[in-house]
Amino acid sequence: MKLKAFATAALVASLSLAPAETAHADAGDAIAGAILGGILGHAIANDQNRRTKTQRRSSKSTKSSKPSISSAQREQNREVQTALNQFGFNVGTPDGSIGPRSRSGISTYQATLGYPSTGQLTEYERTVLVTAYHRAIAGGPQVSQVMATHPMGMKGLLLVQRDEMAGVTVAPVVVQPVAPVAAAGVMAALPMLAPEAPEAAALPSFMGSGAAQVSLASQCNKISLMTNTNGGYVTAAGMSDPGFALGEQFCLARTYAMTTGEELAAKVAGFTPQQISDQCAGFGPVLSEHVAALSLRTRDEVLTGVKGFVLSSGMAPAQLAGTAKVCLGVGYTTDAMDVAVGSALLLTAMGEAGYAELLGHHLAQGFGATVRPDLAVDWYDMGLDAMGKGGAVFAPGLNDRGAVIRKAAYTMAGRAEDLAPIVPAALPQFAVAPVTATAP
């Protein structure tokens, strides 16, 4: 019944993508076969097949030619190099040729903004950089204020641009001197904050819901700034705040998921980003039962339910997995936690255990789920086990990630004693008999 209800919703959502007369087609198996991104998954599968065939044809060719750079591409590269220099990522003279020095500057820029340090700019990352550069050149009161008050100076404009493009509005903090006032007038002297949208009347609650009070995007922006200020990610040996350590790893994994989703979505021909986002919005409602169960049931119970859903969907695993990766990125980009959690559940249930780490993060941090560090440990263990077997999904080059996550997760769950004890290194000691000097 739930499946058919979502099929109907999928039909309504896809009216803009199909001719009007198909709206009256049979809403049974035909629509059920297209649920959960069947259209997107099919497009991804076709794209992968085309890429495979193209690679095979290329491997058979015996001729090799050095790729040439068009004048337009060279000009774009020069603009990127100029922007990098503007923000202190020194790449030398802008010549339009992206060499090792430029790659290094790009990697540093990506790390500054919390993106994977690949040295290869995505279109979105390039847009953030170039737009911020033109704003810096144009100047103005807002730019001057950011550069004067932001802890990162000129680079702070990059963070502001990133946040604005992500839909996160951070009001500048302006500290103004306040004349001494009587105690009765203290409240009147405090700055007024912009009121939030009124909420519907509800019964009072004094125990708290345990849910995060800010968006994940905003939280990751703050964590990124603190990580840069600290000079890098928290290590297992230097960990003092397990919650912050897990927050760093969550935001790092989120960035990788967004990048992967963006790359896959770019390969889906014939669909605009908004159409893809609209299609992915269906993940939340159709998986709401399983998303809610994440905060209440054990890992195995939740996975059993999701696997049953996968079997009843009628979708090929490859299509479903490809679509889930696209929608996972969409969920994090749009801060739709139900879409992100639902996508991660699907991927984990279909055998990609590395994504279980995300579910542990959601339970530990309280985004899209109730804060349940006790339940989070099992999901973390599943993801860490996959990581140890070569199935790392996020930041595979960071060798210390697994140790950091395990120590922080077990500490937050009150199970630090379950961790293998770390034997401190010590100098070797040998009992050496004194040497008696003999006369020659």
Short mmCIF file of C-alpha atoms in Angstrom, two decimals:
data_model
loop_
_atom_site.label_atom_id
_atom_site.label_comp_id
_atom_site.label_asym_id
_atom_site.label_seq_id
_atom_site.Cartn_x
_atom_site.Cartn_y
_atom_site.Cartn_z
CA MET A 1 0.00 0.00 0.00
CA LYS A 2 2.87 2.38 0.92
CA LEU A 3 4.60 1.50 -2.33
CA LYS A 4 1.53 2.29 -4.38
CA ALA A 5 1.04 5.57 -2.50
CA PHE A 6 4.54 6.65 -3.38
CA ALA A 7 4.05 5.52 -6.96
CA THR A 8 1.17 7.95 -7.19
CA ALA A 9 3.34 10.70 -5.70
CA ALA A 10 6.11 9.87 -8.16
CA LEU A 11 3.63 10.21 -11.01
CA VAL A 12 2.59 13.68 -9.83
CA ALA A 13 6.23 14.74 -9.41
CA SER A 14 7.12 13.58 -12.89
CA LEU A 15 4.26 15.22 -14.80
CA SER A 16 6.61 17.96 -15.89
CA LEU A 17 8.92 15.37 -17.41
CA ALA A 18 6.37 13.39 -19.40
CA PRO A 19 3.70 14.18 -22.03
CA ALA A 20 0.28 14.96 -20.65
CA GLU A 21 -1.35 11.87 -22.11
CA THR A 22 0.93 9.56 -20.10
CA ALA A 23 -0.59 10.89 -16.88
CA HIS A 24 -3.56 8.61 -17.51
CA ALA A 25 -1.46 5.50 -17.97
CA ASP A 26 -1.72 2.53 -15.65
CA ALA A 27 -0.47 3.59 -12.18
CA GLY A 28 0.45 0.03 -11.24
CA ASP A 29 3.58 -1.80 -12.34
CA ALA A 30 4.55 0.83 -14.91
CA ILE A 31 4.85 3.55 -12.30
CA ALA A 32 6.26 1.24 -9.63
CA GLY A 33 9.05 0.40 -12.06
CA ALA A 34 10.05 4.07 -12.11
CA ILE A 35 10.05 4.74 -8.36
CA LEU A 36 13.09 5.81 -6.39
CA GLY A 37 14.79 7.47 -9.29
CA GLY A 38 14.28 4.78 -11.90
CA ILE A 39 14.54 7.46 -14.57
CA LEU A 40 17.73 8.83 -13.05
CA GLY A 41 19.18 5.40 -12.38
CA HIS A 42 18.53 4.31 -15.94
CA ALA A 43 20.22 7.44 -17.25
CA ILE A 44 23.22 6.84 -15.00
CA ALA A 45 23.47 3.21 -16.10
CA ASN A 46 23.29 4.22 -19.76
CA ASP A 47 25.95 6.86 -19.22
CA GLN A 48 28.24 4.32 -17.56
CA ASN A 49 27.74 1.92 -20.47
CA ARG A 50 28.58 4.65 -22.97
CA ARG A 51 31.69 5.59 -21.02
CA THR A 52 32.81 1.95 -20.93
CA LYS A 53 32.37 1.56 -24.69
CA THR A 54 34.22 4.80 -25.32
CA GLN A 55 37.11 3.69 -23.12
CA ARG A 56 37.31 0.37 -24.97
CA ARG A 57 37.43 2.11 -28.32
CA SER A 58 40.08 4.49 -27.02
CA SER A 59 42.22 1.62 -25.72
CA LYS A 60 42.22 -0.01 -29.14
CA SER A 61 43.51 3.12 -30.82
CA THR A 62 47.27 3.10 -31.36
CA LYS A 63 47.50 6.80 -32.08
CA SER A 64 48.09 9.20 -29.24
CA SER A 65 47.93 12.94 -29.38
CA LYS A 66 48.67 15.57 -26.80
CA PRO A 67 45.42 17.28 -25.82
CA SER A 68 45.35 20.91 -26.84
CA ILE A 69 43.80 23.68 -24.78
CA SER A 70 41.36 25.98 -26.49
CA SER A 71 41.77 29.71 -26.10
CA ALA A 72 38.54 29.87 -24.09
CA GLN A 73 39.74 27.16 -21.70
CA ARG A 74 43.11 28.83 -21.34
CA GLU A 75 41.38 32.09 -20.46
CA GLN A 76 39.27 30.31 -17.85
CA ASN A 77 42.41 28.74 -16.39
CA ARG A 78 44.08 32.15 -16.27
CA GLU A 79 41.08 33.55 -14.42
CA VAL A 80 41.29 30.72 -11.88
CA GLN A 81 45.02 31.33 -11.36
CA THR A 82 44.46 35.06 -10.92
CA ALA A 83 41.72 34.41 -8.35
CA LEU A 84 43.91 31.96 -6.44
CA ASN A 85 46.68 34.55 -6.26
CA GLN A 86 44.18 37.17 -5.09
CA PHE A 87 43.25 35.06 -2.06
CA GLY A 88 46.80 34.14 -1.12
CA PHE A 89 47.08 30.72 -2.81
CA ASN A 90 50.22 31.67 -4.71
CA VAL A 91 50.38 29.81 -8.04
CA GLY A 92 52.78 32.09 -9.88
CA THR A 93 52.20 34.01 -13.08
CA PRO A 94 48.75 33.30 -14.58
CA ASP A 95 49.58 31.64 -17.90
CA GLY A 96 46.46 29.56 -18.47
CA SER A 97 48.31 26.27 -18.02
CA ILE A 98 47.30 24.31 -14.92
CA GLY A 99 50.54 22.69 -13.76
CA PRO A 100 51.73 21.20 -10.44
CA ARG A 101 51.95 24.59 -8.75
CA SER A 102 48.40 25.47 -9.74
CA ARG A 103 47.17 22.03 -8.65
CA SER A 104 48.78 22.59 -5.25
CA GLY A 105 47.09 25.99 -4.95
CA ILE A 106 43.74 24.47 -5.91
CA SER A 107 44.17 21.72 -3.30
CA THR A 108 44.89 24.28 -0.60
CA TYR A 109 41.86 26.33 -1.67
CA GLN A 110 39.66 23.22 -1.55
CA ALA A 111 40.90 22.31 1.93
CA THR A 112 40.24 25.85 3.15
CA LEU A 113 36.60 25.60 2.12
CA GLY A 114 36.18 22.05 3.40
CA TYR A 115 36.12 20.38 -0.01
CA PRO A 116 38.14 17.25 -0.91
CA SER A 117 41.69 18.31 -1.82
CA THR A 118 41.80 16.73 -5.28
CA GLY A 119 43.61 19.51 -7.14
CA GLN A 120 40.84 19.32 -9.75
CA LEU A 121 38.19 22.04 -9.51
CA THR A 122 34.56 21.08 -9.93
CA GLU A 123 32.41 23.61 -11.74
CA TYR A 124 30.77 24.56 -8.45
CA GLU A 125 34.12 25.11 -6.71
CA ARG A 126 35.35 27.21 -9.64
CA THR A 127 32.19 29.34 -9.50
CA VAL A 128 32.67 30.01 -5.78
CA LEU A 129 36.30 31.03 -6.36
CA VAL A 130 35.75 33.24 -9.39
CA THR A 131 32.62 34.92 -8.02
CA ALA A 132 34.37 35.76 -4.76
CA TYR A 133 37.32 37.12 -6.76
CA HIS A 134 35.12 39.50 -8.76
CA ARG A 135 33.44 40.64 -5.53
CA ALA A 136 36.85 41.34 -4.02
CA ILE A 137 37.86 43.38 -7.09
CA ALA A 138 34.59 45.32 -7.10
CA GLY A 139 34.97 46.09 -3.39
CA GLY A 140 32.27 47.85 -1.43
CA PRO A 141 31.27 48.16 2.25
CA GLN A 142 30.33 44.49 2.68
CA VAL A 143 33.60 43.24 1.22
CA SER A 144 35.59 45.70 3.31
CA GLN A 145 33.75 44.63 6.45
CA VAL A 146 34.38 40.93 5.82
CA MET A 147 38.08 41.47 5.19
CA ALA A 148 38.38 43.69 8.26
CA THR A 149 36.44 41.53 10.74
CA HIS A 150 36.69 37.93 9.52
CA PRO A 151 39.31 35.81 11.35
CA MET A 152 40.66 34.62 7.99
CA GLY A 153 40.89 38.07 6.45
CA MET A 154 40.70 38.04 2.64
CA LYS A 155 40.04 34.28 2.61
CA GLY A 156 36.96 34.96 4.72
CA LEU A 157 35.27 36.29 1.59
CA LEU A 158 35.58 32.82 0.06
CA LEU A 159 33.78 31.32 3.05
CA VAL A 160 31.06 33.96 2.85
CA GLN A 161 30.61 33.27 -0.87
CA ARG A 162 30.46 29.53 -0.24
CA ASP A 163 27.83 29.97 2.46
CA GLU A 164 25.68 32.30 0.38
CA MET A 165 25.72 29.90 -2.59
CA ALA A 166 24.77 27.07 -0.24
CA GLY A 167 21.81 29.08 0.99
CA VAL A 168 23.29 29.71 4.42
CA THR A 169 22.94 33.31 5.53
CA VAL A 170 25.23 34.32 8.36
CA ALA A 171 24.50 37.82 9.62
CA PRO A 172 27.66 39.82 10.33
CA VAL A 173 28.31 40.48 13.99
CA VAL A 174 28.71 44.20 14.64
CA VAL A 175 29.85 45.09 18.13
CA GLN A 176 28.80 48.57 19.18
CA PRO A 177 29.68 50.26 22.46
CA VAL A 178 26.75 50.54 24.83
CA ALA A 179 26.57 53.24 27.44
CA PRO A 180 26.16 52.06 31.04
CA VAL A 181 22.52 51.64 31.96
CA ALA A 182 20.59 50.72 35.01
CA ALA A 183 19.76 47.09 35.65
CA ALA A 184 16.16 47.64 34.62
CA GLY A 185 17.29 48.92 31.23
CA VAL A 186 19.77 46.17 30.39
CA MET A 187 17.34 44.22 28.22
CA ALA A 188 16.46 47.34 26.26
CA ALA A 189 20.14 47.99 25.56
CA LEU A 190 20.76 44.54 24.08
CA PRO A 191 20.74 44.29 20.26
CA MET A 192 17.53 42.91 18.81
CA LEU A 193 17.80 39.72 16.78
CA ALA A 194 15.69 39.10 13.71
CA PRO A 195 12.62 37.16 14.90
CA GLU A 196 12.15 33.65 13.60
CA ALA A 197 9.00 32.54 11.86
CA PRO A 198 6.19 31.96 14.38
CA GLU A 199 5.61 28.36 15.32
CA ALA A 200 2.29 26.65 15.76
CA ALA A 201 0.97 26.47 19.30
CA ALA A 202 2.10 23.36 21.12
CA LEU A 203 2.25 21.88 24.60
CA PRO A 204 5.27 23.04 26.60
CA SER A 205 8.23 20.71 26.83
CA PHE A 206 11.10 21.16 29.24
CA MET A 207 13.08 18.01 28.55
CA GLY A 208 14.36 18.92 25.08
CA SER A 209 14.11 16.85 21.93
CA GLY A 210 17.81 16.07 21.59
CA ALA A 211 17.73 17.29 18.01
CA ALA A 212 20.26 19.75 16.63
CA GLN A 213 19.09 23.36 16.65
CA VAL A 214 21.04 24.48 13.58
CA SER A 215 21.26 23.19 10.04
CA LEU A 216 23.99 20.71 9.16
CA ALA A 217 25.33 23.13 6.55
CA SER A 218 25.72 25.85 9.16
CA GLN A 219 27.29 23.45 11.62
CA CYS A 220 29.82 22.25 9.06
CA ASN A 221 30.74 25.82 8.18
CA LYS A 222 31.58 26.50 11.82
CA ILE A 223 33.50 23.25 12.15
CA SER A 224 35.46 24.00 8.98
CA LEU A 225 36.54 27.35 10.37
CA MET A 226 37.62 25.79 13.67
CA THR A 227 39.52 23.03 11.87
CA ASN A 228 41.43 25.59 9.84
CA THR A 229 42.14 27.61 12.98
CA ASN A 230 43.41 24.47 14.74
CA GLY A 231 45.73 23.70 11.84
CA GLY A 232 44.07 20.44 10.77
CA TYR A 233 41.81 17.62 11.83
CA VAL A 234 41.76 16.18 15.34
CA THR A 235 43.87 13.04 15.71
CA ALA A 236 43.14 10.02 17.88
CA ALA A 237 46.11 10.79 20.10
CA GLY A 238 45.26 14.46 20.55
CA MET A 239 41.48 14.11 20.96
CA SER A 240 39.91 16.02 23.84
CA ASP A 241 36.36 16.59 22.54
CA PRO A 242 34.88 13.44 20.94
CA GLY A 243 31.79 15.31 19.77
CA PHE A 244 33.85 17.82 17.81
CA ALA A 245 36.06 15.05 16.39
CA LEU A 246 33.00 13.21 15.08
CA GLY A 247 31.62 16.48 13.74
CA GLU A 248 34.78 17.00 11.70
CA GLN A 249 34.56 13.51 10.23
CA PHE A 250 30.83 13.89 9.54
CA CYS A 251 31.35 17.13 7.64
CA LEU A 252 34.26 15.62 5.72
CA ALA A 253 32.12 12.64 4.68
CA ARG A 254 29.26 15.01 3.80
CA THR A 255 31.55 16.95 1.45
CA TYR A 256 32.64 13.75 -0.31
CA ALA A 257 29.00 12.65 -0.67
CA MET A 258 28.03 16.02 -2.15
CA THR A 259 30.91 15.92 -4.62
CA THR A 260 30.09 12.37 -5.73
CA GLY A 261 26.42 13.24 -6.13
CA GLU A 262 27.27 16.34 -8.14
CA GLU A 263 29.53 14.37 -10.48
CA LEU A 264 26.89 11.69 -11.05
CA ALA A 265 24.10 14.22 -11.54
CA ALA A 266 26.17 15.97 -14.21
CA LYS A 267 26.10 12.72 -16.22
CA VAL A 268 22.30 12.48 -16.21
CA ALA A 269 21.41 13.88 -19.60
CA GLY A 270 18.11 15.66 -20.17
CA PHE A 271 17.44 16.71 -16.58
CA THR A 272 18.05 20.05 -14.92
CA PRO A 273 19.45 20.15 -11.36
CA GLN A 274 16.05 21.29 -10.13
CA GLN A 275 14.30 18.34 -11.77
CA ILE A 276 16.80 15.96 -10.20
CA SER A 277 16.28 17.63 -6.82
CA ASP A 278 12.52 17.31 -7.20
CA GLN A 279 12.83 13.61 -8.02
CA CYS A 280 15.11 13.03 -5.01
CA ALA A 281 12.64 14.74 -2.70
CA GLY A 282 10.60 11.52 -2.85
CA PHE A 283 13.21 9.56 -0.90
CA GLY A 284 12.20 11.15 2.39
CA PRO A 285 8.46 10.42 2.39
CA VAL A 286 8.69 6.93 0.93
CA LEU A 287 11.35 5.86 3.45
CA SER A 288 9.97 7.83 6.40
CA GLU A 289 9.13 4.66 8.33
CA HIS A 290 12.69 3.38 8.08
CA VAL A 291 14.23 6.80 8.72
CA ALA A 292 12.17 7.05 11.93
CA ALA A 293 13.20 3.52 12.93
CA LEU A 294 16.85 4.58 12.85
CA SER A 295 16.37 6.38 16.18
CA LEU A 296 14.40 3.56 17.80
CA ARG A 297 15.58 0.17 16.62
CA THR A 298 18.81 -1.74 16.38
CA ARG A 299 20.94 -1.63 13.27
CA ASP A 300 19.97 -5.13 12.16
CA GLU A 301 16.26 -4.48 12.61
CA VAL A 302 16.45 -1.30 10.54
CA LEU A 303 18.44 -2.98 7.77
CA THR A 304 15.96 -5.86 7.62
CA GLY A 305 13.14 -3.40 7.01
CA VAL A 306 15.06 -1.46 4.35
CA LYS A 307 16.09 -4.65 2.53
CA GLY A 308 12.44 -5.67 2.38
CA PHE A 309 11.62 -2.30 0.86
CA VAL A 310 14.39 -2.70 -1.74
CA LEU A 311 13.06 -6.11 -2.79
CA SER A 312 9.54 -4.74 -3.17
CA SER A 313 10.64 -1.71 -5.19
CA GLY A 314 11.12 -3.63 -8.42
CA MET A 315 14.27 -1.63 -9.20
CA ALA A 316 17.55 -3.07 -10.43
CA PRO A 317 20.22 -2.73 -7.68
CA ALA A 318 22.61 -0.81 -9.95
CA GLN A 319 19.95 1.77 -10.81
CA LEU A 320 18.83 2.11 -7.22
CA ALA A 321 22.39 2.49 -5.92
CA GLY A 322 23.30 5.08 -8.55
CA THR A 323 20.20 7.09 -7.82
CA ALA A 324 20.74 6.87 -4.05
CA LYS A 325 24.23 8.35 -4.46
CA VAL A 326 22.83 11.25 -6.50
CA CYS A 327 20.10 11.87 -3.94
CA LEU A 328 22.50 11.54 -1.00
CA GLY A 329 24.41 14.51 -2.40
CA VAL A 330 21.16 16.40 -3.07
CA GLY A 331 20.00 15.75 0.49
CA TYR A 332 23.15 17.22 2.00
CA THR A 333 23.30 20.11 -0.47
CA THR A 334 19.71 21.15 0.24
CA ASP A 335 19.94 20.24 3.95
CA ALA A 336 17.08 17.74 3.53
CA MET A 337 18.06 15.27 6.22
CA ASP A 338 15.25 12.81 5.48
CA VAL A 339 16.52 12.48 1.90
CA ALA A 340 20.13 12.09 3.05
CA VAL A 341 19.33 9.51 5.73
CA GLY A 342 17.02 7.57 3.42
CA SER A 343 19.67 7.46 0.70
CA ALA A 344 22.37 6.31 3.14
CA LEU A 345 20.04 3.59 4.44
CA LEU A 346 19.41 2.30 0.90
CA LEU A 347 23.11 2.20 0.03
CA THR A 348 24.01 0.41 3.27
CA ALA A 349 21.19 -2.11 2.90
CA MET A 350 22.32 -2.90 -0.66
CA GLY A 351 25.78 -3.94 0.53
CA GLU A 352 27.80 -0.70 0.41
CA ALA A 353 28.65 -0.86 4.10
CA GLY A 354 30.99 2.13 4.00
CA TYR A 355 27.91 4.39 3.99
CA ALA A 356 26.91 3.04 7.42
CA GLU A 357 29.34 5.59 8.85
CA LEU A 358 26.92 8.36 7.86
CA LEU A 359 24.10 6.77 9.84
CA GLY A 360 26.34 6.63 12.89
CA HIS A 361 27.06 10.34 12.44
CA HIS A 362 23.37 11.22 12.19
CA LEU A 363 22.64 9.37 15.43
CA ALA A 364 25.67 10.78 17.24
CA GLN A 365 25.14 14.39 16.13
CA GLY A 366 21.33 14.54 16.03
CA PHE A 367 20.79 15.65 12.43
CA GLY A 368 17.74 13.93 10.95
CA ALA A 369 17.62 11.58 13.93
CA THR A 370 17.38 11.59 17.71
CA VAL A 371 20.73 11.76 19.47
CA ARG A 372 21.43 8.09 20.24
CA PRO A 373 25.18 7.48 20.67
CA ASP A 374 24.36 4.01 21.97
CA LEU A 375 22.74 3.03 18.65
CA ALA A 376 25.35 4.92 16.65
CA VAL A 377 28.17 2.58 17.69
CA ASP A 378 26.84 -0.40 15.70
CA TRP A 379 26.55 1.70 12.54
CA TYR A 380 30.04 3.07 13.06
CA ASP A 381 31.38 -0.46 13.56
CA MET A 382 29.82 -1.54 10.28
CA GLY A 383 31.35 1.39 8.41
CA LEU A 384 34.75 0.97 10.08
CA ASP A 385 34.77 -2.74 9.28
CA ALA A 386 34.22 -1.92 5.61
CA MET A 387 36.92 0.74 5.83
CA GLY A 388 39.36 -1.81 7.24
CA LYS A 389 38.63 -4.18 4.36
CA GLY A 390 39.42 -1.59 1.71
CA GLY A 391 35.86 -0.31 1.31
CA ALA A 392 36.49 3.26 2.45
CA VAL A 393 34.01 5.62 0.78
CA PHE A 394 35.10 8.92 2.27
CA ALA A 395 38.64 10.36 2.39
CA PRO A 396 40.38 7.03 1.76
CA GLY A 397 43.78 8.70 1.99
CA LEU A 398 43.39 9.68 5.66
CA ASN A 399 44.77 6.70 7.53
CA ASP A 400 43.87 8.00 11.01
CA ARG A 401 40.14 8.43 10.27
CA GLY A 402 39.12 5.00 11.52
CA ALA A 403 40.97 5.38 14.81
CA VAL A 404 39.49 8.84 15.39
CA ILE A 405 35.92 7.73 14.69
CA ARG A 406 36.17 4.58 16.80
CA LYS A 407 37.67 6.35 19.81
CA ALA A 408 35.21 9.26 19.65
CA ALA A 409 32.14 7.06 19.07
CA TYR A 410 32.91 4.65 21.90
CA THR A 411 33.75 7.52 24.25
CA MET A 412 30.46 9.31 23.53
CA ALA A 413 28.56 6.07 24.07
CA GLY A 414 30.21 5.55 27.48
CA ARG A 415 32.08 2.49 26.25
CA ALA A 416 35.63 3.76 26.26
CA GLU A 417 36.65 0.72 28.28
CA ASP A 418 35.79 -1.48 25.27
CA LEU A 419 38.58 0.06 23.25
CA ALA A 420 41.85 -1.81 23.05
CA PRO A 421 44.25 -0.21 25.53
CA ILE A 422 47.04 1.83 24.03
CA VAL A 423 50.39 0.81 25.46
CA PRO A 424 52.60 3.89 25.71
CA ALA A 425 55.96 3.67 24.06
CA ALA A 426 58.92 3.32 26.44
CA LEU A 427 62.65 3.11 26.18
CA PRO A 428 64.05 -0.42 26.39
CA GLN A 429 65.70 -1.39 29.65
CA PHE A 430 68.46 -3.97 29.94
CA ALA A 431 70.25 -5.22 33.02
CA VAL A 432 73.91 -4.78 32.21
CA ALA A 433 76.59 -6.17 34.54
CA PRO A 434 79.24 -3.61 35.46
CA VAL A 435 82.50 -3.94 33.60
CA THR A 436 85.57 -4.33 35.84
CA ALA A 437 88.68 -2.72 34.53
CA THR A 438 91.73 -4.96 34.44
CA ALA A 439 95.36 -3.91 34.56
CA PRO A 440 97.24 -4.30 31.32
#
